[in-house]
Amino acid sequence: MRRFFFLLLLGAWGWAQPGEPGVLERCQGVFQALHLQFAYAERVASQRFLLRVVLGTGEASLTRLTVNIDLRPVPLGLEDIAVVALERPVQDAVRLRNRLAQRLEGVPQSLSLGNWYVAAPTGYRCFLTYQGRVVGVLLLGQNLEPIPNPRWRAVYQRSAVRFPPELR
């Protein structure tokens, strides 16, 4: 919960800052190009798995969301109370993959881009929202180019449950 309030405080601070030319426009351009890249179940405890959805452009993985069992994005900082999507990942894999194939394509369309950003030492943080709550962060460097996170692809490769089953 403390993390959520910290993000809220940072968001308000960034929003109140004088706008730097082109930051929100660049965030909007990258946001509009986002598409579903892959999803996977990530083990966070012994029998606890969270479903992660990664959005990006081209081969670059740019933002990650956590979704509930109903495949709705979970606000940042509240992932610990997300409804567990999997209790037995291997047994639930086929059932979950079928649901993912039907419902995940709509996730990017259900998101919005916040109308604020936060300046950070490494660049800028733009916020993805779902029903008015922050669910993801899009990072831009000082040059306004998106900063990818290749670690998510590595976690996807190790996951027992992933969609699509293999990346192209």
XYZ file of N, CA and C in Angstrom:
504
model
N 0.826 -1.181 0.000
C 0.000 0.000 0.000
C 0.874 1.248 0.000
N 1.991 1.178 0.719
C 2.898 2.319 0.774
C 3.422 2.639 -0.620
N 3.680 1.576 -1.414
C 4.177 1.766 -2.774
C 3.153 2.525 -3.618
N 1.870 2.197 -3.447
C 0.809 2.859 -4.199
C 0.787 4.356 -3.891
N 0.847 4.707 -2.611
C 0.822 6.119 -2.231
C 2.069 6.848 -2.711
N 3.205 6.140 -2.716
C 4.437 6.734 -3.230
C 4.285 7.045 -4.716
N 3.709 6.094 -5.484
C 3.477 6.332 -6.908
C 2.511 7.497 -7.118
N 1.489 7.552 -6.287
C 0.529 8.639 -6.385
C 1.212 9.976 -6.132
N 2.062 10.019 -5.118
C 2.801 11.236 -4.798
C 3.728 11.618 -5.950
N 4.447 10.629 -6.492
C 5.331 10.915 -7.623
C 4.544 11.414 -8.825
N 3.393 10.788 -9.063
C 2.558 11.216 -10.181
C 2.117 12.657 -10.032
N 1.700 13.024 -8.845
C 1.270 14.398 -8.600
C 2.449 15.356 -8.747
N 3.614 14.960 -8.277
C 4.799 15.807 -8.400
C 5.154 16.017 -9.865
N 5.137 14.933 -10.624
C 5.478 15.034 -12.048
C 4.450 15.849 -12.809
N 3.190 15.717 -12.451
C 2.130 16.426 -13.137
C 2.232 17.922 -12.861
N 2.661 18.261 -11.662
C 2.731 19.662 -11.280
C 3.984 20.349 -11.831
N 4.929 19.558 -12.336
C 6.148 20.133 -12.878
C 5.852 20.841 -14.195
N 6.649 21.856 -14.532
C 6.461 22.488 -15.835
C 6.687 21.429 -16.919
N 5.819 21.394 -17.895
C 5.922 20.386 -18.953
C 7.163 20.566 -19.806
N 7.829 19.469 -20.049
C 8.956 19.498 -20.968
C 8.403 19.207 -22.353
N 8.826 19.951 -23.338
C 8.236 19.825 -24.665
C 8.356 18.405 -25.223
N 7.231 17.888 -25.672
C 7.224 16.628 -26.392
C 7.155 15.355 -25.574
N 7.267 15.426 -24.242
C 7.291 14.190 -23.453
C 5.950 13.466 -23.539
N 4.859 14.155 -23.235
C 3.550 13.495 -23.286
C 3.192 13.061 -24.702
N 3.583 13.854 -25.683
C 3.302 13.479 -27.068
C 4.058 12.210 -27.440
N 5.300 12.099 -26.997
C 6.091 10.900 -27.284
C 5.516 9.699 -26.545
N 5.120 9.895 -25.277
C 4.470 8.810 -24.534
C 3.231 8.340 -25.273
N 2.438 9.274 -25.764
C 1.215 8.930 -26.485
C 1.536 8.133 -27.750
N 2.565 8.545 -28.473
C 2.949 7.826 -29.689
C 3.374 6.395 -29.399
N 4.171 6.206 -28.358
C 4.608 4.854 -27.984
C 3.413 4.059 -27.479
N 2.574 4.685 -26.657
C 1.396 4.012 -26.117
C 0.494 3.493 -27.240
N 0.262 4.299 -28.252
C -0.616 3.897 -29.349
C -0.046 2.733 -30.152
N 1.267 2.563 -30.127
C 1.897 1.474 -30.878
C 2.010 0.181 -30.059
N 1.663 0.223 -28.764
C 1.784 -0.971 -27.925
C 0.860 -2.071 -28.405
N 1.371 -3.286 -28.351
C 0.550 -4.457 -28.642
C 0.945 -5.574 -27.684
N 0.068 -6.551 -27.565
C 0.327 -7.702 -26.722
C 1.509 -8.490 -27.298
N 2.528 -8.720 -26.478
C 3.656 -9.540 -26.913
C 3.527 -10.960 -26.384
N 3.332 -11.078 -25.071
C 3.211 -12.396 -24.461
C 2.672 -12.260 -23.048
N 2.291 -13.402 -22.471
C 1.823 -13.467 -21.088
C 2.419 -14.724 -20.468
N 2.575 -14.693 -19.159
C 3.143 -15.850 -18.471
C 2.719 -15.835 -17.009
N 2.817 -17.003 -16.392
C 2.560 -17.120 -14.958
C 3.908 -17.044 -14.250
N 4.018 -16.132 -13.294
C 5.272 -15.964 -12.552
C 5.071 -16.430 -11.116
N 5.941 -17.337 -10.688
C 5.871 -17.836 -9.310
C 6.369 -16.730 -8.375
N 5.521 -16.384 -7.402
C 5.901 -15.367 -6.423
C 5.962 -15.942 -5.012
N 5.493 -17.177 -4.849
C 5.572 -17.902 -3.575
C 5.388 -19.383 -3.903
N 5.454 -20.219 -2.892
C 5.400 -21.662 -3.086
C 4.272 -22.095 -4.024
N 3.061 -21.799 -3.708
C 1.929 -22.156 -4.557
C 1.173 -20.915 -5.032
N 1.897 -19.840 -5.288
C 1.265 -18.592 -5.717
C 1.901 -18.125 -7.014
N 1.058 -17.956 -8.013
C 1.504 -17.519 -9.330
C 0.685 -16.315 -9.744
N 1.342 -15.301 -10.263
C 0.636 -14.146 -10.794
C 0.728 -14.179 -12.314
N -0.325 -13.771 -12.946
C -0.360 -13.738 -14.397
C 0.127 -12.375 -14.856
N 1.178 -12.379 -15.656
C 1.790 -11.146 -16.146
C 1.542 -11.027 -17.650
N 1.227 -9.839 -18.097
C 1.002 -9.550 -19.505
C 2.020 -8.491 -19.912
N 2.758 -8.761 -20.980
C 3.800 -7.840 -21.437
C 3.366 -7.210 -22.765
N 3.436 -5.894 -22.800
C 3.117 -5.129 -24.001
C 4.390 -4.499 -24.524
N 4.452 -4.302 -25.824
C 5.633 -3.684 -26.396
C 5.399 -3.263 -27.826
N 6.490 -2.877 -28.468
C 6.473 -2.523 -29.884
C 7.577 -3.322 -30.552
N 7.294 -3.892 -31.694
C 8.289 -4.724 -32.363
C 8.756 -5.821 -31.429
N 10.062 -5.935 -31.240
C 10.649 -6.932 -30.335
C 10.885 -6.380 -28.928
N 10.680 -5.080 -28.727
C 10.984 -4.441 -27.445
C 9.832 -4.600 -26.461
N 10.104 -5.222 -25.317
C 9.126 -5.375 -24.233
C 9.175 -4.113 -23.378
N 8.087 -3.331 -23.385
C 8.129 -1.996 -22.787
C 7.378 -1.841 -21.476
N 6.358 -2.622 -21.235
C 5.628 -2.491 -19.985
C 4.999 -3.823 -19.620
N 4.845 -4.044 -18.327
C 4.272 -5.301 -17.842
C 3.122 -4.989 -16.904
N 2.034 -5.733 -17.078
C 0.850 -5.598 -16.232
C 0.645 -6.902 -15.485
N 0.041 -6.825 -14.334
C -0.427 -8.009 -13.620
C -1.930 -8.029 -13.806
N -2.489 -9.212 -14.117
C -3.934 -9.305 -14.307
C -4.521 -10.326 -13.338
N -5.782 -10.096 -12.959
C -6.529 -11.011 -12.104
C -6.946 -12.235 -12.899
N -7.585 -13.158 -12.211
C -8.077 -14.358 -12.869
C -9.095 -14.016 -13.964
N -9.781 -12.870 -13.836
C -10.729 -12.438 -14.864
C -10.040 -11.638 -15.971
N -8.706 -11.593 -15.933
C -7.850 -10.933 -16.925
C -8.035 -9.422 -16.968
N -8.396 -8.835 -15.840
C -8.457 -7.378 -15.712
C -7.174 -6.910 -15.028
N -6.585 -5.815 -15.514
C -5.348 -5.323 -14.909
C -5.508 -4.950 -13.437
N -4.479 -5.252 -12.651
C -4.444 -4.971 -11.221
C -3.621 -3.696 -11.010
N -4.101 -2.758 -10.202
C -3.330 -1.536 -9.947
C -1.948 -1.833 -9.372
N -0.975 -1.015 -9.753
C 0.379 -1.155 -9.211
C 0.339 -1.043 -7.696
N 1.116 -1.857 -7.048
C 1.185 -1.848 -5.596
C 0.160 -2.757 -4.953
N -0.815 -3.240 -5.711
C -1.847 -4.114 -5.159
C -1.737 -5.537 -5.700
N -0.609 -5.863 -6.315
C -0.419 -7.188 -6.882
C -0.539 -8.289 -5.832
N -0.178 -7.983 -4.587
C -0.233 -8.994 -3.530
C -1.648 -9.462 -3.235
N -2.639 -8.658 -3.592
C -4.012 -9.087 -3.340
C -4.719 -9.514 -4.632
N -3.969 -9.663 -5.703
C -4.560 -10.132 -6.964
C -5.100 -11.543 -6.764
N -6.209 -11.836 -7.406
C -6.774 -13.176 -7.339
C -5.833 -14.099 -8.097
N -5.410 -15.155 -7.435
C -4.444 -16.084 -8.028
C -5.081 -16.751 -9.239
N -4.416 -16.645 -10.362
C -4.944 -17.229 -11.587
C -4.688 -18.721 -11.651
N -3.647 -19.178 -10.986
C -3.246 -20.582 -11.081
C -2.944 -21.153 -9.709
N -3.451 -22.307 -9.458
C -3.056 -23.025 -8.251
C -2.175 -24.205 -8.625
N -2.465 -24.813 -9.769
C -1.672 -25.935 -10.286
C -1.281 -25.574 -11.700
N -0.169 -24.894 -11.908
C 0.136 -24.319 -13.213
C 0.160 -25.326 -14.357
N 0.706 -26.501 -14.156
C 0.795 -27.447 -15.263
C -0.592 -27.965 -15.631
N -1.406 -28.325 -14.624
C -2.750 -28.833 -14.901
C -3.658 -27.736 -15.464
N -3.468 -26.510 -15.022
C -4.331 -25.411 -15.458
C -3.873 -24.784 -16.781
N -2.731 -25.201 -17.293
C -2.130 -24.546 -18.453
C -3.040 -24.542 -19.674
N -3.599 -25.681 -20.042
C -4.421 -25.749 -21.253
C -5.665 -24.887 -21.099
N -6.342 -24.985 -19.960
C -7.536 -24.176 -19.708
C -7.210 -22.684 -19.778
N -6.106 -22.301 -19.151
C -5.723 -20.895 -19.133
C -5.324 -20.410 -20.522
N -4.575 -21.204 -21.271
C -4.172 -20.781 -22.619
C -5.380 -20.518 -23.501
N -6.418 -21.346 -23.375
C -7.628 -21.123 -24.169
C -8.283 -19.794 -23.791
N -8.363 -19.505 -22.506
C -8.935 -18.229 -22.066
C -8.086 -17.052 -22.516
N -6.767 -17.210 -22.413
C -5.864 -16.135 -22.815
C -6.029 -15.820 -24.288
N -6.108 -16.856 -25.117
C -6.243 -16.647 -26.558
C -7.503 -15.847 -26.873
N -8.566 -16.061 -26.124
C -9.823 -15.377 -26.382
C -9.856 -13.954 -25.835
N -9.203 -13.702 -24.709
C -9.426 -12.441 -24.012
C -8.258 -11.460 -23.978
N -7.027 -11.922 -24.167
C -5.887 -11.023 -23.973
C -5.748 -9.960 -25.050
N -6.201 -10.226 -26.237
C -6.045 -9.231 -27.298
C -6.732 -7.913 -26.945
N -7.748 -7.948 -26.089
C -8.461 -6.734 -25.709
C -7.801 -5.927 -24.616
N -6.767 -6.478 -23.971
C -6.136 -5.772 -22.854
C -5.569 -4.418 -23.291
N -4.766 -4.325 -24.369
C -4.231 -3.004 -24.722
C -5.321 -1.968 -25.005
N -6.445 -2.387 -25.587
C -7.518 -1.445 -25.897
C -8.244 -0.962 -24.648
N -8.165 -1.703 -23.546
C -8.855 -1.303 -22.322
C -8.023 -0.328 -21.488
N -6.792 -0.062 -21.904
C -5.899 0.828 -21.153
C -5.974 2.255 -21.670
N -5.585 3.183 -20.814
C -5.458 4.590 -21.186
C -4.081 5.063 -20.753
N -3.660 6.166 -21.323
C -2.406 6.793 -20.908
C -2.748 7.955 -19.997
N -2.111 7.987 -18.818
C -2.331 9.100 -17.900
C -1.882 10.405 -18.529
N -2.440 11.518 -18.088
C -2.073 12.817 -18.652
C -0.976 13.500 -17.841
N -0.116 12.706 -17.224
C 1.009 13.224 -16.467
C 2.194 12.277 -16.652
N 3.334 12.749 -16.276
C 4.546 11.932 -16.298
C 5.434 12.397 -15.157
N 6.425 11.578 -14.854
C 7.380 11.919 -13.814
C 8.762 11.957 -14.443
N 9.468 13.029 -14.222
C 10.863 13.112 -14.666
C 11.723 12.371 -13.659
N 12.593 11.514 -14.151
C 13.504 10.734 -13.304
C 14.922 10.977 -13.808
N 15.934 10.618 -13.014
C 17.315 10.836 -13.460
C 17.646 10.130 -14.787
N 16.979 8.999 -15.043
C 17.275 8.251 -16.272
C 16.355 8.623 -17.431
N 15.342 9.436 -17.195
C 14.408 9.803 -18.258
C 13.052 10.167 -17.706
N 12.021 9.514 -18.222
C 10.648 9.853 -17.857
C 9.832 8.590 -17.637
N 8.835 8.691 -16.757
C 7.905 7.596 -16.497
C 6.511 8.082 -16.857
N 5.897 7.379 -17.791
C 4.518 7.655 -18.179
C 3.672 6.517 -17.613
N 2.421 6.803 -17.273
C 1.614 5.832 -16.543
C 0.438 5.332 -17.366
N 0.287 4.007 -17.395
C -0.846 3.366 -18.041
C -1.931 3.191 -16.989
N -3.154 3.495 -17.352
C -4.248 3.382 -16.396
C -5.349 2.464 -16.929
N -6.067 1.901 -15.980
C -7.236 1.086 -16.282
C -8.312 1.516 -15.296
N -9.399 2.020 -15.803
C -10.489 2.541 -14.982
C -9.975 3.543 -13.942
N -9.081 4.418 -14.373
C -8.578 5.484 -13.518
C -7.478 5.104 -12.550
N -7.033 3.850 -12.558
C -5.973 3.404 -11.644
C -4.717 3.056 -12.427
N -3.575 3.387 -11.860
C -2.300 3.103 -12.525
C -2.020 1.604 -12.464
N -1.831 0.998 -13.644
C -1.576 -0.442 -13.733
C -0.235 -0.770 -14.391
N 0.419 0.221 -14.973
C 1.702 -0.032 -15.626
C 2.466 1.258 -15.829
N 3.761 1.102 -16.103
C 4.639 2.250 -16.304
C 5.383 2.057 -17.619
N 5.454 3.108 -18.386
C 6.191 3.138 -19.635
C 7.399 4.044 -19.420
N 8.589 3.500 -19.612
C 9.817 4.263 -19.374
C 10.373 4.825 -20.677
N 10.721 6.112 -20.644
C 11.393 6.757 -21.768
C 12.735 7.288 -21.276
N 13.750 7.187 -22.103
C 15.054 7.734 -21.758
C 15.065 9.250 -21.928
N 16.191 9.859 -21.603
C 16.339 11.315 -21.758
C 16.113 11.742 -23.208
N 16.422 10.835 -24.151
C 16.249 11.123 -25.572
C 14.821 10.830 -26.054
N 13.924 10.500 -25.120
C 12.520 10.181 -25.362
C 12.306 8.868 -26.108
N 13.319 8.024 -26.143
C 13.170 6.689 -26.730
C 12.726 5.725 -25.631
N 11.826 4.780 -25.950
C 11.368 3.824 -24.940
C 12.507 2.937 -24.450
N 12.457 2.591 -23.171
C 13.471 1.731 -22.557
C 12.856 0.341 -22.355
N 13.327 -0.655 -23.106
C 12.777 -2.013 -22.963
C 13.339 -2.733 -21.740
N 12.647 -3.803 -21.340
C 13.104 -4.634 -20.230
C 13.208 -6.079 -20.721
N 14.405 -6.528 -21.107
C 14.567 -7.889 -21.627
C 14.387 -8.977 -20.564
N 14.420 -8.620 -19.293
C 14.255 -9.610 -18.221
C 12.904 -10.310 -18.307
N 11.865 -9.596 -18.730
C 10.537 -10.194 -18.806
C 10.497 -11.341 -19.804
N 11.214 -11.216 -20.909
C 11.261 -12.294 -21.904
C 11.934 -13.526 -21.311
N 12.979 -13.317 -20.514
C 13.679 -14.443 -19.881
C 12.766 -15.158 -18.886
N 11.982 -14.409 -18.111
C 11.053 -15.016 -17.159
C 9.980 -15.787 -17.930
N 9.499 -15.221 -19.016
C 8.520 -15.899 -19.874
C 9.075 -17.252 -20.351
N 10.317 -17.265 -20.799
C 10.925 -18.499 -21.322
C 10.998 -19.591 -20.259
N 11.144 -19.224 -18.987
C 11.237 -20.206 -17.896
C 9.874 -20.634 -17.357
N 8.828 -19.916 -17.699
C 7.515 -20.179 -17.125
C 6.894 -21.456 -17.688
N 6.236 -22.220 -16.804
C 5.525 -23.434 -17.232
C 4.250 -23.083 -17.985
N 3.675 -21.923 -17.691
C 2.451 -21.490 -18.359
C 2.747 -20.177 -19.057
N 2.614 -20.206 -20.382
C 2.896 -18.982 -21.146
C 2.024 -18.946 -22.396
N 1.773 -17.735 -22.863
C 1.002 -17.510 -24.065
C 1.689 -16.439 -24.878
N 1.920 -16.661 -26.135
C 1.756 -17.922 -26.835
C 2.739 -18.957 -26.312
N 2.482 -20.251 -26.591
C 3.374 -21.297 -26.057
C 4.840 -21.081 -26.456
N 5.077 -20.552 -27.631
C 6.441 -20.215 -28.086
C 6.401 -18.877 -28.806
N 7.392 -18.043 -28.538
C 7.473 -16.760 -29.246
C 8.048 -16.986 -30.634
N 7.603 -16.160 -31.540
C 8.121 -16.256 -32.921
C 9.500 -15.677 -32.988
